[in-house]
């Protein structure tokens, strides 16, 4: 509803004023009064009619920010201004498919894949590829579903996980994934340098070492670690300069790395099909059914550090160990989503590009298993580290080029994606320590790139990352599990905002994907699994302590909401059984006079509310009444409710705040007592302060109002607790001694006994004892009454001293 007013006060709507010429020549202000329908106005684009500029929320403090496609956070408003010239954006092929392909297809395929086929056999190699590729395929499906559920900003998997599982989980997994991606860049650089030095031994500055093995394999040359360090630092610096050049520079360089890689794979297959005639080396049989049958079963055995079979070797290989070796060859599916801020259309490019790259590399692995197992003997598969180079057509050097360029391309994608991931985490302003890495929208994250290059160079200086590389795999798997769990939670809850354009998904597939990720983590190494989970938990704890509060409307909040609804329905409307009875106090904060220190609720009343609950657990409802007309004081009520909520949180009370606007206190309290609560979660005790000021200030209307409130409580069948002498009530740090005197009316349902017993659970009153005073008439048997009360208290598991007071008639 939109109404145009000729004048507006400060209480007006949210539109901005414009000037219109009237026939009389008088300029009057006109403004759209939006009545708080901000979400509807954003959808219809009505705010743009008033000239107001609408900003997309960039963090949980700026709006919904969850990118769920719902009306609360989606920036789809219509503007009348000239659109701002956008930076160059990437399409599906250059932005997602090629980066994913470069990250997935790496050095393991060239130097380890044929060896894996020889060790596990064709049958178990197919099982191994199926197992690992199913993990990334299911993760890619979950990623596609979440990425198409509304606008997706920078940060890739961090953005998706954070908006689904909350800021703490998102930041902890996002930082682990950033570290894994940054250190993986160092691994790729070292792989490229080592391959180059193996291919060109004369390029080494320092002398290499030679490890003799059996005569079939020949000696193994090991590159000097100082050569790896020097060349690795130089290569990392060169790649960092390319990344500093921005997206345009990366787009020019990336195809130059990928095209020779694809050409080398093509040359491998040509050489394999031609090997039947050429016989390039001993042990290569060409495509042979006999070799296929011989290599079908596994041949797990002990090898030396170079992977050559050796009965005295120190490494024994089995299926679990091969999972850890092969799985890095299928990672890299997040390379496209890491660059989500640079994509033209994330909802189209991420699903198509990611799944296309994953399916293409999976098909390549399946075909390679069958072909590698059929064209060479098992001994050749296990002893020739570069069998792909031996068989490649027309000469082996092309494989060295393919290995070097594939690893350099993967390193380039790591150095490109990691800084953007870190900048996205910093831009959400959750951790103040990351504020240095913030970047404006559309700008390059230069400082984050410099930090990533520093991490990469530091790892290159180490030279040997055998202890760190399993942790990198764990970080990737942790991220994949987070994506699958996010999709599982969102799909299972099926909130109204969950409307992904990618329809080929189901919560069971996401749950299966998350389960496979966890299983692979423990198959690789339960030690590194615990280390990675511990690191993620430490980051989670740090974010919870130091991080700024943010609400992204994550899946956990939706789960809590649905759980609360189901619990409320399960309670029903029937009377609660005494065993399941909990005090739900309604704390009436309306003061009789002025409050101390100008606070919305008497401090001791909040303390008393906490004392009424066992270990502070349970819900309290703090209410107050503002006198006046609702239309005039609606804003005052909202401000007062926020102030009261803040004070409740400050006093560490588990409860909610409500403010009612009514003509007077009696009318407001009557509305509260009738409507407050839902089902069996309605308040059952009314707690308020006794009005001591009515005698001191001679206010005649207070007694009538006070009695009327008590009468309303009786009509609605509520228990009433009136606290007199509230100013002297002890706080939680003041220890009390002596007795709690209870003048018990037997037919009160035991509420007074329960309250006194709850007081003993607090540190302030734990040193006190309870005295129960019972009233008896003169002609009654006091001893019998005393014995009955003691028996009653014993059955209630309460310890108290019983004193009978005789009233003379």
XYZ file of N, CA, C and O in Angstrom, residues 272-448:
708
model
N 49.586 -45.433 -27.033
C 49.117 -46.731 -26.549
C 48.535 -47.557 -27.687
O 48.821 -48.764 -27.821
N 47.727 -46.923 -28.533
C 47.120 -47.676 -29.639
C 48.175 -48.096 -30.673
O 48.001 -49.116 -31.353
N 49.261 -47.327 -30.760
C 50.320 -47.682 -31.709
C 51.370 -48.605 -31.105
O 52.247 -49.088 -31.822
N 51.284 -48.854 -29.789
C 52.332 -49.634 -29.123
C 52.322 -51.090 -29.521
O 53.328 -51.793 -29.356
N 51.197 -51.587 -30.034
C 51.156 -52.984 -30.444
C 52.123 -53.269 -31.572
O 52.660 -54.385 -31.686
N 52.379 -52.284 -32.429
C 53.311 -52.475 -33.551
C 54.701 -51.946 -33.227
O 55.705 -52.553 -33.550
N 54.738 -50.784 -32.556
C 56.035 -50.142 -32.333
C 56.856 -50.817 -31.237
O 58.094 -50.834 -31.312
N 56.177 -51.372 -30.202
C 56.871 -51.980 -29.056
C 57.972 -51.041 -28.535
O 59.173 -51.334 -28.638
N 57.598 -49.888 -27.995
C 58.620 -48.896 -27.621
C 59.531 -49.347 -26.494
O 60.634 -48.821 -26.363
N 59.127 -50.327 -25.682
C 59.982 -50.736 -24.572
C 59.570 -52.135 -24.131
O 58.459 -52.604 -24.403
N 60.483 -52.799 -23.419
C 60.200 -54.132 -22.913
C 59.098 -54.069 -21.860
O 59.100 -53.207 -20.985
N 58.152 -54.997 -21.934
C 57.033 -55.026 -21.004
C 55.789 -54.385 -21.555
O 54.701 -54.527 -20.965
N 55.874 -53.683 -22.660
C 54.699 -53.084 -23.296
C 54.197 -54.039 -24.360
O 54.887 -54.328 -25.349
N 53.017 -54.555 -24.157
C 52.468 -55.587 -25.039
C 51.507 -55.036 -26.069
O 51.084 -55.776 -26.965
N 51.160 -53.772 -25.970
C 50.072 -53.271 -26.794
C 48.748 -53.720 -26.203
O 48.705 -54.480 -25.219
N 47.645 -53.251 -26.733
C 46.336 -53.638 -26.213
C 46.147 -55.131 -26.393
O 46.020 -55.639 -27.512
N 46.143 -55.867 -25.249
C 46.126 -57.323 -25.285
C 45.127 -57.837 -24.259
O 45.088 -57.369 -23.118
N 44.324 -58.808 -24.689
C 43.360 -59.415 -23.781
C 44.078 -60.206 -22.694
O 43.598 -60.260 -21.549
N 45.239 -60.787 -23.021
C 46.005 -61.518 -22.023
C 46.493 -60.570 -20.914
O 46.393 -60.889 -19.722
N 47.027 -59.428 -21.294
C 47.456 -58.456 -20.288
C 46.271 -57.970 -19.456
O 46.398 -57.762 -18.241
N 45.117 -57.828 -20.083
C 43.911 -57.399 -19.359
C 43.542 -58.415 -18.286
O 43.230 -58.048 -17.150
N 43.581 -59.713 -18.650
C 43.253 -60.762 -17.686
C 44.304 -60.841 -16.591
O 43.993 -61.006 -15.409
N 45.588 -60.726 -16.964
C 46.658 -60.827 -15.967
C 46.609 -59.672 -14.963
O 46.980 -59.837 -13.792
N 46.197 -58.534 -15.417
C 46.198 -57.337 -14.565
C 44.853 -57.068 -13.906
O 44.664 -55.992 -13.324
N 43.920 -57.992 -13.982
C 42.584 -57.730 -13.431
C 42.604 -57.712 -11.901
O 42.025 -56.831 -11.269
N 43.271 -58.649 -11.279
C 43.280 -58.733 -9.821
C 44.343 -57.852 -9.196
O 45.267 -57.374 -9.858
N 44.262 -57.624 -7.892
C 45.242 -56.771 -7.197
C 46.535 -57.525 -6.931
O 46.588 -58.750 -6.924
N 47.594 -56.756 -6.684
C 48.884 -57.330 -6.316
C 49.547 -56.396 -5.300
O 50.592 -55.798 -5.568
N 48.915 -56.285 -4.128
C 49.432 -55.389 -3.094
C 50.723 -55.967 -2.519
O 50.794 -57.162 -2.193
N 51.723 -55.130 -2.392
C 53.025 -55.591 -1.923
C 53.792 -54.432 -1.298
O 53.321 -53.298 -1.258
N 54.990 -54.747 -0.832
C 55.848 -53.758 -0.183
C 56.739 -53.088 -1.218
O 57.244 -53.737 -2.130
N 56.929 -51.784 -1.085
C 57.775 -51.027 -2.011
C 58.739 -50.153 -1.218
O 58.566 -49.942 -0.009
N 59.736 -49.642 -1.943
C 60.632 -48.662 -1.324
C 60.013 -47.267 -1.438
O 58.875 -47.101 -1.891
N 60.747 -46.249 -1.048
C 60.204 -44.894 -1.038
C 59.898 -44.375 -2.433
O 59.094 -43.458 -2.595
N 60.518 -44.956 -3.481
C 60.257 -44.539 -4.858
C 59.082 -45.272 -5.475
O 58.732 -45.022 -6.634
N 58.448 -46.195 -4.734
C 57.309 -46.940 -5.250
C 57.678 -48.187 -6.008
O 56.794 -48.834 -6.590
N 58.976 -48.577 -6.024
C 59.430 -49.777 -6.731
C 59.255 -50.983 -5.810
O 59.628 -50.935 -4.637
N 58.645 -52.084 -6.311
C 58.475 -53.270 -5.459
C 59.790 -53.740 -4.857
O 60.793 -53.888 -5.558
N 59.775 -53.921 -3.544
C 60.985 -54.323 -2.827
C 60.544 -55.094 -1.581
O 59.857 -54.527 -0.718
N 60.893 -56.386 -1.472
C 60.479 -57.163 -0.285
C 60.975 -56.553 1.015
O 60.363 -56.751 2.075
N 62.069 -55.816 0.966
C 62.616 -55.191 2.175
C 62.206 -53.725 2.312
O 62.773 -52.992 3.124
N 61.251 -53.321 1.497
C 60.822 -51.930 1.532
C 60.045 -51.595 2.802
O 59.653 -52.468 3.583
N 59.847 -50.317 3.009
C 59.201 -49.840 4.244
C 57.741 -49.440 4.042
O 57.079 -49.046 5.005
N 57.219 -49.515 2.817
C 55.843 -49.099 2.547
C 55.044 -50.295 2.045
O 55.390 -50.894 1.017
N 53.993 -50.646 2.787
C 53.091 -51.691 2.304
C 51.794 -51.023 1.840
O 51.177 -50.255 2.575
N 51.397 -51.346 0.608
C 50.241 -50.694 0.006
C 49.017 -51.588 0.070
O 49.106 -52.800 -0.133
N 47.875 -50.969 0.383
C 46.577 -51.647 0.322
C 45.560 -50.659 -0.265
O 45.910 -49.558 -0.693
N 44.309 -51.061 -0.285
C 43.285 -50.227 -0.918
C 43.150 -48.884 -0.207
O 43.009 -47.833 -0.850
N 43.192 -48.903 1.127
C 43.061 -47.652 1.883
C 44.189 -46.680 1.549
O 43.967 -45.475 1.394
N 45.417 -47.212 1.436
C 46.540 -46.341 1.119
C 46.409 -45.764 -0.290
O 46.772 -44.598 -0.529
N 45.875 -46.556 -1.216
C 45.694 -46.056 -2.579
C 44.619 -44.978 -2.646
O 44.684 -44.087 -3.504
N 43.626 -45.055 -1.765
C 42.621 -43.986 -1.713
C 43.295 -42.654 -1.381
O 43.018 -41.616 -1.998
N 44.184 -42.684 -0.377
C 44.899 -41.466 -0.021
C 45.805 -40.965 -1.126
O 45.996 -39.754 -1.291
N 46.385 -41.892 -1.901
C 47.269 -41.497 -2.991
C 46.488 -40.926 -4.172
O 46.904 -39.931 -4.788
N 45.353 -41.532 -4.501
C 44.638 -41.150 -5.718
C 43.679 -39.986 -5.503
O 43.431 -39.212 -6.443
N 43.138 -39.824 -4.310
C 42.066 -38.832 -4.138
C 42.474 -37.419 -4.550
O 41.634 -36.692 -5.100
N 43.704 -36.948 -4.295
C 44.052 -35.602 -4.783
C 43.881 -35.429 -6.283
O 43.769 -34.299 -6.755
N 43.843 -36.544 -7.042
C 43.671 -36.449 -8.489
C 42.241 -36.096 -8.883
O 41.992 -35.762 -10.054
N 41.278 -36.161 -7.957
C 39.889 -35.814 -8.281
C 39.473 -34.509 -7.625
O 38.362 -34.022 -7.853
N 40.324 -33.936 -6.783
C 39.979 -32.656 -6.176
C 40.158 -31.532 -7.187
O 40.809 -31.698 -8.210
N 39.584 -30.390 -6.872
C 39.673 -29.243 -7.777
C 38.333 -28.792 -8.297
O 38.257 -27.846 -9.085
N 37.246 -29.435 -7.862
C 35.925 -29.056 -8.364
C 35.462 -27.708 -7.833
O 34.499 -27.130 -8.342
N 36.143 -27.166 -6.818
C 35.762 -25.863 -6.274
C 36.504 -24.709 -6.957
O 36.283 -23.555 -6.590
N 37.367 -25.007 -7.930
C 38.166 -23.949 -8.548
C 37.285 -22.919 -9.234
O 37.595 -21.717 -9.229
N 36.181 -23.341 -9.830
C 35.292 -22.392 -10.486
C 34.482 -21.577 -9.503
O 34.335 -20.355 -9.648
N 33.956 -22.231 -8.475
C 33.140 -21.510 -7.487
C 33.989 -20.551 -6.652
O 33.471 -19.564 -6.127
N 35.301 -20.830 -6.515
C 36.172 -19.896 -5.820
C 36.201 -18.529 -6.497
O 36.460 -17.516 -5.858
N 35.930 -18.506 -7.793
C 35.954 -17.263 -8.557
C 34.541 -16.777 -8.861
O 34.296 -16.137 -9.887
N 33.611 -17.071 -7.976
C 32.207 -16.741 -8.225
C 31.983 -15.252 -8.418
O 31.083 -14.836 -9.144
N 32.800 -14.418 -7.757
C 32.631 -12.971 -7.903
C 33.002 -12.490 -9.294
O 32.620 -11.378 -9.681
N 33.733 -13.294 -10.063
C 34.175 -12.895 -11.400
C 33.339 -13.520 -12.501
O 33.691 -13.392 -13.684
N 32.243 -14.198 -12.151
C 31.423 -14.884 -13.144
C 30.246 -14.017 -13.586
O 29.688 -13.253 -12.797
N 29.880 -14.153 -14.852
C 28.717 -13.417 -15.361
C 27.433 -13.932 -14.728
O 26.596 -13.164 -14.265
N 27.261 -15.236 -14.741
C 26.025 -15.850 -14.250
C 26.405 -17.073 -13.432
O 26.617 -18.157 -13.971
N 26.498 -16.907 -12.119
C 26.918 -18.018 -11.260
C 25.914 -19.159 -11.286
O 26.295 -20.324 -11.220
N 24.631 -18.832 -11.380
C 23.608 -19.878 -11.318
C 23.615 -20.771 -12.558
O 23.086 -21.879 -12.524
N 24.189 -20.300 -13.628
C 24.302 -21.129 -14.829
C 25.687 -21.737 -14.964
O 25.832 -22.922 -15.297
N 26.718 -20.938 -14.685
C 28.082 -21.372 -14.967
C 28.572 -22.425 -13.989
O 29.219 -23.403 -14.389
N 28.297 -22.250 -12.690
C 28.838 -23.178 -11.685
C 28.309 -24.600 -11.870
O 29.107 -25.555 -11.904
N 26.995 -24.826 -11.999
C 26.547 -26.226 -12.183
C 27.077 -26.845 -13.472
O 27.609 -27.965 -13.451
N 26.943 -26.135 -14.592
C 27.338 -26.716 -15.873
C 28.850 -26.926 -15.940
O 29.333 -28.006 -16.301
N 29.610 -25.883 -15.589
C 31.063 -25.984 -15.687
C 31.656 -26.993 -14.736
O 32.542 -27.778 -15.112
N 31.186 -27.003 -13.468
C 31.741 -27.929 -12.473
C 31.431 -29.376 -12.827
O 32.321 -30.246 -12.807
N 30.177 -29.666 -13.153
C 29.803 -31.045 -13.470
C 30.441 -31.511 -14.775
O 30.823 -32.683 -14.898
N 30.572 -30.598 -15.748
C 31.210 -30.991 -17.011
C 32.664 -31.376 -16.777
O 33.145 -32.391 -17.319
N 33.379 -30.592 -15.981
C 34.780 -30.918 -15.690
C 34.890 -32.205 -14.890
O 35.777 -33.045 -15.151
N 33.997 -32.396 -13.923
C 34.051 -33.602 -13.098
C 33.738 -34.850 -13.912
O 34.438 -35.876 -13.803
N 32.719 -34.773 -14.751
C 32.333 -35.939 -15.554
C 33.399 -36.241 -16.605
O 33.735 -37.409 -16.863
N 33.976 -35.194 -17.218
C 35.004 -35.406 -18.241
C 36.238 -36.085 -17.651
O 36.767 -37.055 -18.228
N 36.714 -35.613 -16.497
C 37.902 -36.238 -15.891
C 37.584 -37.633 -15.356
O 38.438 -38.524 -15.427
N 36.375 -37.835 -14.836
C 35.999 -39.180 -14.372
C 35.993 -40.165 -15.532
O 36.486 -41.298 -15.410
N 35.431 -39.739 -16.671
C 35.435 -40.614 -17.858
C 36.869 -40.915 -18.303
O 37.184 -42.052 -18.689
N 37.729 -39.907 -18.243
C 39.136 -40.125 -18.608
C 39.783 -41.154 -17.688
O 40.517 -42.052 -18.159
N 39.508 -41.084 -16.389
C 40.097 -42.027 -15.443
C 39.582 -43.444 -15.683
O 40.358 -44.416 -15.642
N 38.282 -43.599 -15.923
C 37.723 -44.937 -16.167
C 38.330 -45.560 -17.437
O 38.720 -46.737 -17.442
N 38.399 -44.762 -18.490
C 38.968 -45.277 -19.742
C 40.449 -45.611 -19.558
O 40.950 -46.642 -20.054
N 41.165 -44.772 -18.831
C 42.599 -44.998 -18.632
C 42.854 -46.267 -17.835
O 43.847 -46.978 -18.086
N 41.993 -46.577 -16.868
C 42.157 -47.816 -16.105
C 42.106 -49.018 -17.040
O 42.959 -49.931 -16.984
N 41.122 -49.038 -17.915
C 40.966 -50.175 -18.821
C 42.122 -50.263 -19.806
O 42.654 -51.357 -20.072
N 42.549 -49.113 -20.338
C 43.607 -49.132 -21.354
C 44.973 -49.396 -20.730
O 45.765 -50.207 -21.239
N 45.286 -48.748 -19.600
C 46.577 -48.979 -18.952
C 46.717 -50.432 -18.514
O 47.819 -51.008 -18.577
N 45.635 -51.039 -18.060
C 45.705 -52.422 -17.617
C 45.825 -53.417 -18.747
O 46.151 -54.589 -18.504
N 45.583 -52.976 -19.986
C 45.570 -53.911 -21.110
C 46.776 -53.784 -22.024
O 46.933 -54.603 -22.937
N 47.653 -52.793 -21.822
C 48.722 -52.615 -22.810
C 50.121 -52.869 -22.241
O 51.114 -52.731 -22.970
N 50.237 -53.240 -20.946
C 51.568 -53.491 -20.383
C 51.470 -54.562 -19.317
O 50.401 -54.830 -18.756
N 52.612 -55.205 -19.054
C 52.662 -56.211 -17.996
C 52.612 -55.529 -16.629
O 52.866 -54.326 -16.503
N 52.302 -56.316 -15.608
C 52.216 -55.742 -14.268
C 53.571 -55.229 -13.795
O 53.663 -54.179 -13.156
N 54.649 -55.947 -14.143
C 55.978 -55.498 -13.724
C 56.299 -54.142 -14.325
O 56.860 -53.271 -13.663
N 55.926 -53.965 -15.609
C 56.179 -52.674 -16.256
C 55.349 -51.564 -15.611
O 55.839 -50.435 -15.416
N 54.127 -51.872 -15.264
C 53.259 -50.869 -14.623
C 53.819 -50.431 -13.278
O 53.683 -49.262 -12.887
N 54.444 -51.365 -12.547
C 54.906 -51.052 -11.199
C 56.313 -50.465 -11.164
O 56.688 -49.854 -10.145
N 57.108 -50.648 -12.225
C 58.508 -50.215 -12.148
C 58.815 -48.989 -12.993
O 59.819 -48.314 -12.738
N 58.002 -48.705 -13.983
C 58.256 -47.540 -14.843
C 57.464 -46.348 -14.298
O 56.247 -46.271 -14.474
N 58.159 -45.422 -13.625
C 57.469 -44.287 -12.998
C 56.817 -43.383 -14.042
O 55.770 -42.797 -13.793
N 57.426 -43.257 -15.213
C 56.871 -42.414 -16.266
C 56.516 -43.261 -17.485
O 57.024 -43.067 -18.588
N 55.642 -44.232 -17.237
C 55.207 -45.088 -18.339
C 54.473 -44.277 -19.400
O 54.546 -44.593 -20.594
N 53.771 -43.234 -18.971
C 53.068 -42.390 -19.942
C 54.052 -41.712 -20.892
O 53.759 -41.532 -22.079
N 55.226 -41.337 -20.389
C 56.239 -40.737 -21.259
C 56.883 -41.779 -22.168
O 57.215 -41.502 -23.326
N 57.049 -42.993 -21.648
C 57.657 -44.063 -22.448
C 56.814 -44.389 -23.672
O 57.351 -44.630 -24.758
N 55.503 -44.381 -23.502
C 54.620 -44.809 -24.577
C 54.126 -43.651 -25.422
O 53.534 -43.853 -26.485
N 54.350 -42.416 -24.996
C 53.774 -41.262 -25.689
C 54.303 -41.130 -27.112
O 55.468 -41.409 -27.394
N 53.404 -40.683 -27.990
C 53.762 -40.444 -29.391
C 53.809 -38.950 -29.642
O 52.947 -38.208 -29.136
N 54.756 -38.383 -30.346
C 55.849 -39.081 -31.065
C 57.109 -39.226 -30.230
O 58.000 -39.980 -30.596
N 57.225 -38.458 -29.104
C 58.445 -38.565 -28.287
C 58.072 -38.279 -26.838
O 57.080 -37.602 -26.537
N 58.859 -38.811 -25.864
C 58.518 -38.689 -24.445
C 58.523 -37.261 -23.914
O 57.850 -36.964 -22.922
N 59.264 -36.378 -24.559
C 59.390 -35.017 -24.008
C 58.050 -34.324 -23.892
O 57.865 -33.438 -23.042
N 57.090 -34.694 -24.732
C 55.803 -34.018 -24.690
C 55.079 -34.263 -23.370
O 54.293 -33.451 -22.904
N 55.371 -35.409 -22.731
C 54.748 -35.713 -21.439
C 55.352 -34.846 -20.347
O 54.648 -34.371 -19.444
N 56.665 -34.619 -20.442
C 57.269 -33.715 -19.467
C 56.661 -32.318 -19.575
O 56.394 -31.660 -18.568
N 56.442 -31.892 -20.795
C 55.789 -30.590 -20.995
C 54.374 -30.600 -20.407
O 53.947 -29.644 -19.748
N 53.661 -31.701 -20.630
C 52.305 -31.807 -20.096
C 52.284 -31.778 -18.574
O 51.434 -31.119 -17.963
N 53.228 -32.514 -17.947
C 53.286 -32.540 -16.482
C 53.593 -31.150 -15.930
O 52.934 -30.654 -14.998
N 54.597 -30.497 -16.525
C 55.000 -29.179 -16.020
C 53.869 -28.175 -16.168
O 53.532 -27.421 -15.233
N 53.241 -28.157 -17.326
C 52.182 -27.172 -17.557
C 50.922 -27.488 -16.755
O 50.205 -26.574 -16.325
N 50.623 -28.772 -16.547
C 49.435 -29.108 -15.754
C 49.612 -28.684 -14.304
O 48.688 -28.142 -13.679
N 50.799 -28.915 -13.768
C 51.043 -28.512 -12.383
C 51.125 -26.991 -12.254
O 50.629 -26.420 -11.278
N 51.737 -26.326 -13.235
C 51.769 -24.869 -13.190
C 50.367 -24.282 -13.336
O 50.027 -23.282 -12.691
N 49.535 -24.896 -14.192
C 48.156 -24.423 -14.320
C 47.371 -24.604 -13.039
O 46.601 -23.727 -12.629
N 47.568 -25.759 -12.369
C 46.883 -25.979 -11.089
C 47.382 -25.000 -10.032
O 46.603 -24.484 -9.219
N 48.700 -24.733 -10.031
C 49.239 -23.759 -9.081
C 48.682 -22.370 -9.351
O 48.364 -21.615 -8.420
N 48.525 -22.011 -10.620
C 47.949 -20.707 -10.970
C 46.514 -20.592 -10.479
O 46.111 -19.550 -9.933
N 45.751 -21.650 -10.645
C 44.357 -21.609 -10.169
C 44.298 -21.540 -8.646
O 43.421 -20.877 -8.085
N 45.230 -22.205 -7.967
C 45.257 -22.120 -6.501
C 45.597 -20.716 -6.038
O 44.964 -20.178 -5.125
N 46.599 -20.097 -6.684
C 46.978 -18.735 -6.317
C 45.921 -17.716 -6.734
O 45.926 -16.588 -6.244
N 45.027 -18.108 -7.636
C 43.933 -17.223 -8.029
C 42.739 -17.372 -7.101
O 42.128 -16.375 -6.692
N 42.393 -18.603 -6.750
C 41.196 -18.837 -5.939
C 41.371 -18.551 -4.468
O 40.462 -18.019 -3.815
N 42.543 -18.886 -3.901
C 42.751 -18.711 -2.454
C 42.625 -17.249 -2.011
O 41.954 -16.967 -1.002
N 43.246 -16.268 -2.695
C 43.084 -14.877 -2.236
C 41.650 -14.387 -2.304
O 41.205 -13.634 -1.424
N 40.913 -14.795 -3.310
C 39.512 -14.376 -3.417
C 38.673 -14.989 -2.306
O 37.728 -14.367 -1.819
N 39.010 -16.199 -1.912
C 38.322 -16.828 -0.789
C 38.610 -16.072 0.503
O 37.694 -15.779 1.291
N 39.871 -15.718 0.733
C 40.230 -14.979 1.947
C 39.589 -13.592 1.949
O 39.112 -13.127 3.002
N 39.560 -12.928 0.801
C 38.941 -11.606 0.726
C 37.443 -11.677 1.000
O 36.882 -10.776 1.639
N 36.789 -12.735 0.540
C 35.355 -12.886 0.794
C 35.082 -13.075 2.282
O 34.108 -12.522 2.820
N 35.920 -13.866 2.960
C 35.755 -14.045 4.403
C 35.962 -12.712 5.123
O 35.213 -12.354 6.046
N 36.982 -11.952 4.691
C 37.249 -10.662 5.330
C 36.126 -9.666 5.082
O 35.753 -8.899 5.974
N 35.545 -9.676 3.892
C 34.492 -8.714 3.560
C 33.227 -8.921 4.381
O 32.444 -7.988 4.560
N 33.026 -10.130 4.881
C 31.848 -10.375 5.715
C 32.011 -9.832 7.125
O 31.060 -9.873 7.915
N 33.210 -9.360 7.464
C 33.439 -8.631 8.715
C 33.075 -9.462 9.945
O 32.550 -8.952 10.925
N 33.355 -10.761 9.887
C 33.115 -11.616 11.044
C 34.309 -11.583 11.992
O 34.152 -11.430 13.202
N 35.514 -11.706 11.433
C 36.736 -11.682 12.242
C 37.459 -10.352 12.022
O 37.930 -10.076 10.908
N 37.566 -9.519 13.044
C 38.263 -8.235 12.867
C 39.713 -8.383 12.433
O 40.261 -7.500 11.777
N 40.359 -9.515 12.788
C 41.767 -9.689 12.450
C 41.975 -9.801 10.938
O 43.085 -9.588 10.444
N 40.916 -10.088 10.187
C 41.014 -10.229 8.733
C 40.650 -8.949 7.989
O 40.560 -8.969 6.750
N 40.428 -7.859 8.714
C 40.003 -6.618 8.064
C 41.027 -6.092 7.063
O 40.673 -5.345 6.147
N 42.295 -6.467 7.218
C 43.330 -5.991 6.305
C 43.125 -6.525 4.883
O 43.629 -5.938 3.927
N 42.402 -7.632 4.757
C 42.250 -8.271 3.451
C 40.953 -7.883 2.760
O 40.602 -8.474 1.735
N 40.226 -6.921 3.294
C 38.991 -6.477 2.655
C 39.295 -5.805 1.325
O 40.307 -5.110 1.171
N 38.395 -5.998 0.365
C 38.523 -5.330 -0.937
C 37.153 -4.824 -1.353
O 36.118 -5.364 -0.945
N 37.162 -3.767 -2.143
C 35.909 -3.247 -2.679
C 35.394 -4.186 -3.753
O 36.152 -4.958 -4.364
N 34.093 -4.113 -3.990
C 33.474 -4.991 -4.982
C 34.035 -4.693 -6.367
O 34.092 -3.543 -6.809
N 34.474 -5.738 -7.049
C 35.055 -5.579 -8.372
C 36.545 -5.340 -8.385
O 37.154 -5.296 -9.455
N 37.166 -5.182 -7.209
C 38.599 -4.937 -7.128
C 39.356 -6.243 -6.938
O 38.804 -7.239 -6.479
N 40.631 -6.215 -7.286
C 41.472 -7.391 -7.124
C 42.008 -7.459 -5.691
O 42.432 -6.440 -5.132
N 42.012 -8.649 -5.079
C 42.515 -8.785 -3.690
C 44.036 -8.854 -3.642
O 44.625 -9.918 -3.407
N 44.691 -7.724 -3.841
C 46.152 -7.720 -3.948
C 46.823 -8.128 -2.636
O 47.785 -8.902 -2.636
N 46.327 -7.582 -1.509
C 46.957 -7.914 -0.227
C 46.750 -9.393 0.108
O 47.667 -10.064 0.621
N 45.573 -9.919 -0.174
C 45.317 -11.345 0.052
C 46.182 -12.201 -0.864
O 46.662 -13.276 -0.475
